[in-house]
Rosetta silent file (secondary structure, phi, psi, omega in degrees, C-alpha in Angstrom):
SEQUENCE: MLAGRDAERADIAALLEAARGSSGGALVIRGVAGSGKSALLADAAAAAADMTVLRTQGVESESPLAFAALQRLLWPLRKGVGGLPAPQRAALQAAFGEVEGEGDRFLAFLGTLSLLDDAAEERPVLVIADDAHWLDEASANALLFVARRLQAERVALLFAARDGVASAFDAGELPCLTLGGLSGEAAGQLLRRHAPEDVDAAVRDRLVAATGG
SCORE:     score description
SCORE:     0.000 S_00000001
   1 L     0.000  158.719  147.548   -5.435    9.827   16.705 S_00000001
   2 L  -116.584  129.004 -179.193   -2.163   10.810   14.390 S_00000001
   3 L   -54.502  104.410  146.192    0.350   13.590   15.679 S_00000001
   4 L    76.382   13.506  154.363    0.489   16.527   13.527 S_00000001
   5 L  -156.130   99.905  174.964   -0.314   15.101    9.877 S_00000001
   6 L  -100.843  -18.970  155.705   -3.875   16.062    8.748 S_00000001
   7 H   -71.681   -3.396 -169.403   -2.847   17.125    5.254 S_00000001
   8 H   -97.286  -29.126  178.123   -1.421   13.754    4.652 S_00000001
   9 H   -75.308  -89.634 -132.393   -4.261   12.132    6.102 S_00000001
  10 H   -49.432  -59.183  131.928   -6.733   14.309    4.442 S_00000001
  11 H    26.810  -67.948 -160.909   -4.799   13.308    0.979 S_00000001
  12 H   -69.980  -46.830 -152.101   -4.916    9.891    1.704 S_00000001
  13 H  -112.304   16.163  110.753   -9.089    9.753    2.541 S_00000001
  14 H   -95.013  -14.091  169.788   -9.294   12.002   -0.776 S_00000001
  15 H   -68.877  -32.765 -176.030   -8.092    9.353   -2.734 S_00000001
  16 H   -52.524 -100.667 -111.201  -10.640    6.754   -0.574 S_00000001
  17 H   -79.372  -63.941 -165.890  -13.626    8.797   -2.058 S_00000001
  18 H   -30.458  -46.651 -179.260  -12.009    9.237   -5.802 S_00000001
  19 L   -54.131  -77.678  167.276  -12.436    5.712   -5.219 S_00000001
  20 L   -38.905  -21.513 -125.976  -15.945    5.206   -3.863 S_00000001
  21 L  -116.492   -9.840 -164.471  -16.780    8.122   -6.769 S_00000001
  22 L    48.235   72.162  176.456  -15.136    5.165  -10.168 S_00000001
  23 L  -161.910   56.416 -162.164  -12.328    7.202  -10.226 S_00000001
  24 L  -103.761  148.604 -154.605   -9.292    4.959   -8.827 S_00000001
  25 L  -162.163 -177.107 -158.070   -5.717    6.022   -8.346 S_00000001
  26 E  -148.081  170.545 -149.507   -2.453    5.400   -5.793 S_00000001
  27 E  -164.937  144.509  154.819   -0.504    7.197   -3.407 S_00000001
  28 E  -146.143  149.241 -171.108    3.137    5.971   -1.972 S_00000001
  29 E  -118.402  133.337 -177.006    3.828    7.444    1.372 S_00000001
  30 E  -149.512  133.693 -175.898    7.882    7.544    1.363 S_00000001
  31 E  -147.863 -149.355  -79.656    9.912    8.200    5.090 S_00000001
  32 L   144.299  118.987  163.396   12.527    7.330    7.058 S_00000001
  33 L   -43.045  162.380  178.317   12.229    4.274    9.306 S_00000001
  34 L    79.387  -17.925 -168.086   10.127    5.336   11.996 S_00000001
  35 L   -70.120  -16.649 -179.140    8.410    8.220   10.513 S_00000001
  36 L    90.701   39.227  157.955    5.000    6.474   10.871 S_00000001
  37 H   -59.142  -51.960 -164.690    4.737    5.137    7.632 S_00000001
  38 H   -87.346   20.531 -175.482    2.666    1.778    8.612 S_00000001
  39 H  -101.093  -50.662 -165.605    0.394    4.463   11.529 S_00000001
  40 H   -75.916   -6.266 -176.179   -1.012    6.095    8.452 S_00000001
  41 H   -75.100  -45.095  170.605   -1.679    3.107    6.349 S_00000001
  42 H   -66.299  -34.145  105.349   -2.961    1.573    9.533 S_00000001
  43 H     6.609  -90.026 -171.581   -5.185    5.571    9.692 S_00000001
  44 H   -38.368  -50.276 -167.092   -6.149    4.391    6.386 S_00000001
  45 H   -86.086  -20.583 -164.900   -7.323    0.617    6.390 S_00000001
  46 H  -111.080   30.299  175.772   -9.577    1.914    9.642 S_00000001
  47 H  -104.899  -27.511 -179.295  -11.545    5.207    7.311 S_00000001
  48 H  -130.715   73.282  104.772  -12.449    2.227    4.938 S_00000001
  49 H    50.269 -106.420  141.748  -14.942    0.628    6.730 S_00000001
  50 H    54.714 -114.813 -146.736  -16.435    0.571    3.657 S_00000001
  51 L  -136.525  123.069 -173.567  -14.206   -1.172    1.016 S_00000001
  52 L   -79.702   92.252 -147.259  -12.196   -4.550    1.081 S_00000001
  53 L  -106.291  113.791 -161.225   -9.333   -3.268    1.652 S_00000001
  54 E   -79.429  137.763 -177.570   -6.750   -6.254    0.454 S_00000001
  55 E  -158.494  107.744  158.149   -3.208   -5.938    2.644 S_00000001
  56 E  -108.292 -164.139  160.697    0.113   -7.299    1.489 S_00000001
  57 E  -136.541  155.393  178.160    3.992   -6.522    2.909 S_00000001
  58 L   -87.373  143.411  166.591    7.191   -7.004    0.937 S_00000001
  59 L  -115.063  127.967 -175.730    9.747   -9.330    3.876 S_00000001
  60 L   -57.094  -72.373 -146.980   13.516   -8.155    2.759 S_00000001
  61 L   -25.041  -65.368 -136.236   13.500  -12.816    3.326 S_00000001
  62 L   -61.028  -36.678 -158.135   10.844  -12.928    0.802 S_00000001
  63 L   -39.425  -49.620  172.306   12.071  -10.600   -2.331 S_00000001
  64 L   -54.372    0.694 -174.617   13.639  -13.641   -4.586 S_00000001
  65 L   -92.796  136.068  171.088   10.379  -15.507   -4.805 S_00000001
  66 L  -122.939  141.098 -166.147    8.372  -13.536   -7.681 S_00000001
  67 L    68.849   38.363  158.127    5.059  -13.140   -6.924 S_00000001
  68 L   -88.170 -143.626 -124.354    4.858  -13.856   -2.939 S_00000001
  69 L  -101.495   57.385  156.908    3.700  -11.249   -2.197 S_00000001
  70 L   -53.466  -71.235 -178.178    1.323  -10.836   -5.135 S_00000001
  71 H   -36.813  -70.578  176.924   -0.567  -14.360   -3.510 S_00000001
  72 H   -26.782  -30.223 -161.577   -0.432  -12.900   -0.055 S_00000001
  73 H   -54.711  -69.686 -177.867   -2.636  -10.183   -1.807 S_00000001
  74 H   -31.721  -25.299 -115.671   -4.464  -12.075   -3.847 S_00000001
  75 H  -104.071  -38.465  175.283   -5.346  -14.335   -2.029 S_00000001
  76 H   -73.737   14.019  146.646   -8.786  -13.789    0.025 S_00000001
  77 H  -100.401   38.960  163.323   -9.949  -13.234   -4.101 S_00000001
  78 L   -70.414  -58.601 -132.331   -8.813  -16.631   -5.194 S_00000001
  79 L   -64.695    4.982 -144.671  -12.001  -17.738   -5.122 S_00000001
  80 L   -98.189    2.456 -151.776  -13.100  -15.030   -7.908 S_00000001
  81 L   -93.573   16.545 -170.996   -9.610  -16.505  -10.445 S_00000001
  82 L  -117.412  -59.071  173.442  -12.071  -19.146  -11.712 S_00000001
  83 L   -88.475   43.282  172.515  -13.782  -16.089  -13.891 S_00000001
  84 L   -96.642  163.879 -164.484  -11.090  -14.342  -15.527 S_00000001
  85 L   -79.769  111.627 -177.643  -10.918  -14.972  -19.160 S_00000001
  86 H    30.477 -103.418  142.931   -8.637  -18.078  -19.980 S_00000001
  87 H   158.272  123.389  149.302   -5.848  -16.706  -20.305 S_00000001
  88 H   -96.732  -17.488  168.909   -5.123  -14.968  -17.437 S_00000001
  89 H   -74.209  -55.786 -174.520   -6.796  -16.913  -15.219 S_00000001
  90 H   -39.464  -67.723  179.540   -3.819  -19.479  -16.878 S_00000001
  91 H   -46.249  -80.495 -159.866   -0.975  -16.638  -16.048 S_00000001
  92 H   -62.226  -28.093  172.382   -1.867  -16.147  -12.843 S_00000001
  93 H   -82.950  -16.722  145.565   -2.355  -19.729  -11.563 S_00000001
  94 H   -84.138  -57.451 -142.334    1.098  -20.319  -12.835 S_00000001
  95 H   -93.674   12.720  156.590    2.769  -17.669  -11.269 S_00000001
  96 L   -87.921   11.209 -166.323    0.910  -18.827   -7.985 S_00000001
  97 L   105.907   -4.027 -156.066    2.441  -22.219   -8.007 S_00000001
  98 L  -103.830    9.366 -168.004   -0.872  -23.709   -8.859 S_00000001
  99 L  -141.118  167.863  139.938   -0.575  -25.133  -12.711 S_00000001
 100 L   -21.026  146.603 -154.703    2.838  -26.134  -14.546 S_00000001
 101 L   120.508  113.452  166.613    4.727  -23.086  -15.655 S_00000001
 102 L  -104.690   18.743 -158.365    5.909  -20.110  -15.803 S_00000001
 103 L   -15.423  155.114  126.036    3.420  -18.022  -17.391 S_00000001
 104 L    58.090   18.720 -132.681    2.501  -14.803  -19.084 S_00000001
 105 H   -51.675  -42.836  142.789    4.102  -12.498  -17.018 S_00000001
 106 H   -38.388  -65.625  157.443    1.701   -9.307  -18.898 S_00000001
 107 H    75.106 -109.758 -126.937   -0.829  -11.838  -17.783 S_00000001
 108 H  -123.463  -47.269 -165.471   -0.406  -12.216  -14.843 S_00000001
 109 L   -88.762   63.828 -150.683   -0.440   -8.137  -14.555 S_00000001
 110 L   178.298  -55.387 -174.043   -3.536   -8.086  -16.533 S_00000001
 111 L   -47.601  -48.664 -170.215   -5.173  -10.824  -14.704 S_00000001
 112 L   -84.847   -7.860  171.117   -4.691   -8.837  -11.430 S_00000001
 113 H   -86.346  -25.560 -166.802   -6.268   -5.720  -12.507 S_00000001
 114 H  -110.876   27.965  119.839   -9.058   -7.539  -13.798 S_00000001
 115 H   -35.765  -79.711 -174.150   -9.513   -9.431  -10.367 S_00000001
 116 H   -20.212  -95.080 -102.692   -9.643   -5.829   -8.670 S_00000001
 117 L   -75.584   12.932 -161.728  -11.509   -4.565  -10.784 S_00000001
 118 H  -120.051  -29.081 -178.058  -14.347   -7.597  -10.851 S_00000001
 119 H   -65.503  -29.160 -167.539  -13.776   -7.224   -6.675 S_00000001
 120 H   -86.640 -103.131  125.479  -14.561   -3.739   -6.979 S_00000001
 121 H    58.801  -84.513  165.608  -18.011   -4.606   -9.151 S_00000001
 122 H   -40.814  -70.611 -153.961  -18.927   -5.087   -4.767 S_00000001
 123 L  -151.188  163.591  168.862  -17.858   -2.908   -3.124 S_00000001
 124 L   -18.530 -162.882  148.623  -14.390   -0.061   -3.575 S_00000001
 125 E   173.608  150.876  175.332  -10.847   -1.655   -2.536 S_00000001
 126 E  -112.782  135.389 -159.071   -8.453   -0.018   -1.154 S_00000001
 127 E  -106.475  110.858  174.222   -4.813   -2.004   -2.492 S_00000001
 128 E  -102.856  117.594 -155.592   -2.378   -1.612    1.331 S_00000001
 129 E  -125.958   77.980  179.347    1.150   -2.696    0.282 S_00000001
 130 E   -52.103   96.857  153.836    3.588   -1.879    3.629 S_00000001
 131 L   116.457   35.216  176.199    7.815   -1.852    3.305 S_00000001
 132 L  -104.005   45.049  139.970    7.389   -2.185   -0.079 S_00000001
 133 L   -87.877   27.181  158.386   10.994   -1.611   -1.572 S_00000001
 134 L  -106.776  -38.204  177.548   10.782   -5.216    0.095 S_00000001
 135 L   -30.994  142.225  175.582    8.071   -6.023   -2.275 S_00000001
 136 L   -82.878 -155.489 -157.953    9.451   -8.567   -4.605 S_00000001
 137 H   -98.895  -35.573  140.225    9.993   -7.127   -8.144 S_00000001
 138 H   -43.919  -59.417 -176.567    7.258   -8.760   -9.641 S_00000001
 139 H   -51.103  -44.736  149.342    4.607   -8.371   -7.609 S_00000001
 140 H    -3.793  -83.259 -179.846    6.019   -4.864   -7.691 S_00000001
 141 H   -75.138   18.765  155.522    6.175   -4.419  -11.245 S_00000001
 142 H   -99.662  -54.290 -178.927    2.197   -5.749  -11.481 S_00000001
 143 H   -49.985  -67.333  156.496    1.167   -3.494   -9.000 S_00000001
 144 H   -61.422  -51.314 -165.903    2.272   -0.376  -10.730 S_00000001
 145 H   -80.643    3.107   95.454    1.139   -1.228  -13.722 S_00000001
 146 H   -10.644  -95.749 -163.680   -2.179   -1.937  -11.771 S_00000001
 147 H   -55.774  -36.224 -144.264   -2.062    1.794  -10.819 S_00000001
 148 L   -52.957  -35.708 -122.355   -0.678    3.289  -14.596 S_00000001
 149 L   -92.498  -54.747  115.199   -3.319    1.539  -15.233 S_00000001
 150 L    19.742   97.349  166.636   -6.737    3.625  -12.757 S_00000001
 151 L  -150.535 -125.349 -179.333   -9.156    5.126  -14.578 S_00000001
 152 L    -4.856  -57.756 -137.198  -13.182    3.906  -13.838 S_00000001
 153 L   -55.754  176.802 -165.182  -12.408    0.745  -11.691 S_00000001
 154 L  -116.682   25.180  177.331  -13.583    1.934   -7.521 S_00000001
 155 E   -87.805  144.268  164.686   -9.285    0.647   -6.486 S_00000001
 156 E  -114.679  161.455  159.165   -7.470    3.016   -4.377 S_00000001
 157 E  -159.433  126.558 -147.781   -3.343    1.775   -3.821 S_00000001
 158 E  -116.352  117.771  150.639   -1.510    3.000   -1.148 S_00000001
 159 E  -120.521  159.267  176.455    1.850    2.239   -0.663 S_00000001
 160 E  -139.187  143.567 -162.965    4.959    2.631    1.595 S_00000001
 161 E  -124.986  139.412  171.329    8.293    2.557    0.735 S_00000001
 162 E  -105.783  153.774  130.552   11.156    4.033    2.965 S_00000001
 163 L    19.969   95.212  173.737   13.357    6.227    1.736 S_00000001
 164 L   107.395  -32.069  168.448   17.259    5.310    1.168 S_00000001
 165 L  -136.828  118.615  162.519   16.473    1.715   -0.578 S_00000001
 166 L   -24.289  140.880  136.673   15.995    1.059   -4.068 S_00000001
 167 L   173.009 -160.706 -160.938   13.157    0.085   -5.650 S_00000001
 168 L   -88.080   31.352 -165.503   10.830    0.111   -8.171 S_00000001
 169 L  -115.418   -0.643 -145.165    8.524    3.015   -6.227 S_00000001
 170 L   -92.201    1.872  172.528   11.689    5.523   -6.602 S_00000001
 171 L   -80.928   10.487  161.594   10.878    6.964  -10.814 S_00000001
 172 L    84.394   42.462  166.917    8.222    9.044  -10.019 S_00000001
 173 L   -51.612  -69.135 -154.602    5.284    7.357  -11.578 S_00000001
 174 L   -72.802 -119.094 -168.848    2.863    7.518   -8.583 S_00000001
 175 L   160.118  111.111 -161.521    2.206   10.857   -6.556 S_00000001
 176 E   -97.470  179.173  159.508    3.918   10.551   -3.623 S_00000001
 177 E  -118.141  151.899  164.984    3.627   11.816   -0.250 S_00000001
 178 E  -170.130  125.078  154.135    6.699   12.198    2.044 S_00000001
 179 L    42.774  -29.371 -101.422    7.386   12.400    5.350 S_00000001
 180 L   -89.395 -160.538  169.260    9.592   15.051    7.415 S_00000001
 181 L  -106.963  169.538  144.545    9.375   14.887   11.247 S_00000001
 182 L    -4.549  132.607  146.067    7.970   16.176   14.334 S_00000001
 183 L   163.541 -174.613 -147.412    8.164   19.253   16.112 S_00000001
 184 H    29.213 -109.200 -170.868    6.421   21.858   17.753 S_00000001
 185 H  -103.882    2.856  174.321    3.251   21.142   19.562 S_00000001
 186 H   -85.739  -31.592  172.486    2.476   17.590   16.854 S_00000001
 187 H   -38.803  -75.705 -174.493    5.863   16.970   18.757 S_00000001
 188 H   -49.783  -32.090  145.831    4.004   17.556   22.146 S_00000001
 189 H   -30.656  -66.257  178.731    0.568   15.310   21.315 S_00000001
 190 H   -24.445  -62.751 -173.896    3.235   12.824   20.567 S_00000001
 191 H   -74.719 -112.980 -102.189    5.307   13.259   23.955 S_00000001
 192 L   -82.484    4.486  174.689    2.324   13.636   26.152 S_00000001
 193 L  -105.379   27.449  176.963    0.703   10.099   25.003 S_00000001
 194 L  -155.721   15.338 -160.874    3.503    8.488   26.044 S_00000001
 195 L  -129.353  163.843  152.593    5.325   10.415   29.042 S_00000001
 196 L   -88.139    8.133  169.297    3.832   10.374   32.272 S_00000001
 197 L  -160.091  165.347  135.801    3.355   13.735   33.574 S_00000001
 198 L    -1.671  124.473 -155.398    4.147   16.931   31.114 S_00000001
 199 L  -119.935  118.447  152.225    6.781   16.830   28.556 S_00000001
 200 L    -6.525   13.888 -158.522    8.891   20.635   29.025 S_00000001
 201 L    37.457  -91.818  -72.578    9.075   22.845   26.042 S_00000001
 202 L  -148.899  -21.834  165.294   12.453   23.523   26.467 S_00000001
 203 L  -123.315   -1.661  119.779   12.878   19.473   26.358 S_00000001
 204 L    -1.913  -92.102  168.573   10.548   19.009   23.831 S_00000001
 205 L   -80.384   67.514  139.937   12.696   20.686   21.707 S_00000001
 206 L  -122.885  -91.013 -139.227   15.837   19.393   22.821 S_00000001
 207 H   -65.773 -154.996 -117.786   14.087   15.874   22.084 S_00000001
 208 H   -49.768   14.437  143.396   13.462   16.443   18.064 S_00000001
 209 H   -66.846  -15.445  174.979   16.649   18.500   17.487 S_00000001
 210 L   -99.015   -8.321   98.823   17.856   15.057   18.466 S_00000001
 211 L   -54.266  -12.033  174.062   15.986   13.032   16.984 S_00000001
 212 L    57.915   20.371  145.874   15.294   14.848   13.793 S_00000001
 213 L   115.086    0.000    0.000   11.338   15.213   14.592 S_00000001
């Protein structure tokens, strides 16, 4: 259970339901470190038992490596690459280092969209990208390319990005949820789960003030 996040969970549930109904979309969850972004992503994955869930994560040390995060994301769909149009197939294979050459990035991006759309023919797809602020530039641009073009595809994209770290997700192109701190009863619920006994309301409020929620 997530304390104090009912509104955010409802927005994510609406995104998933729209994708199930052939209306694809994307959502960016923003917040400071420790605000609960990853917990919301985990909650979304649990709510998507009827969907194909694909995950990737930005890794700061891999951010200079083009398509590193996208390769991790699409690895479960690798058998479908052979069914793509030849130019898209060649571009994705080049991006993933399976053939020589750099490949055309537009075609690689288009191949990503095609691969996700093909997978969604079998069952809706949920793409989850945690720590999106650390995605390598090529992967981030590929996923933004997909997000801009989702219409009748049964695909939902869910990103989590940290406030205060510059990234490709700062342009405001996609709908965004910004997580604030917890207070009042929501903070009390969270504390009760971890404290050995009830926490006095005055102590709770001091903790909320000291930590910014």
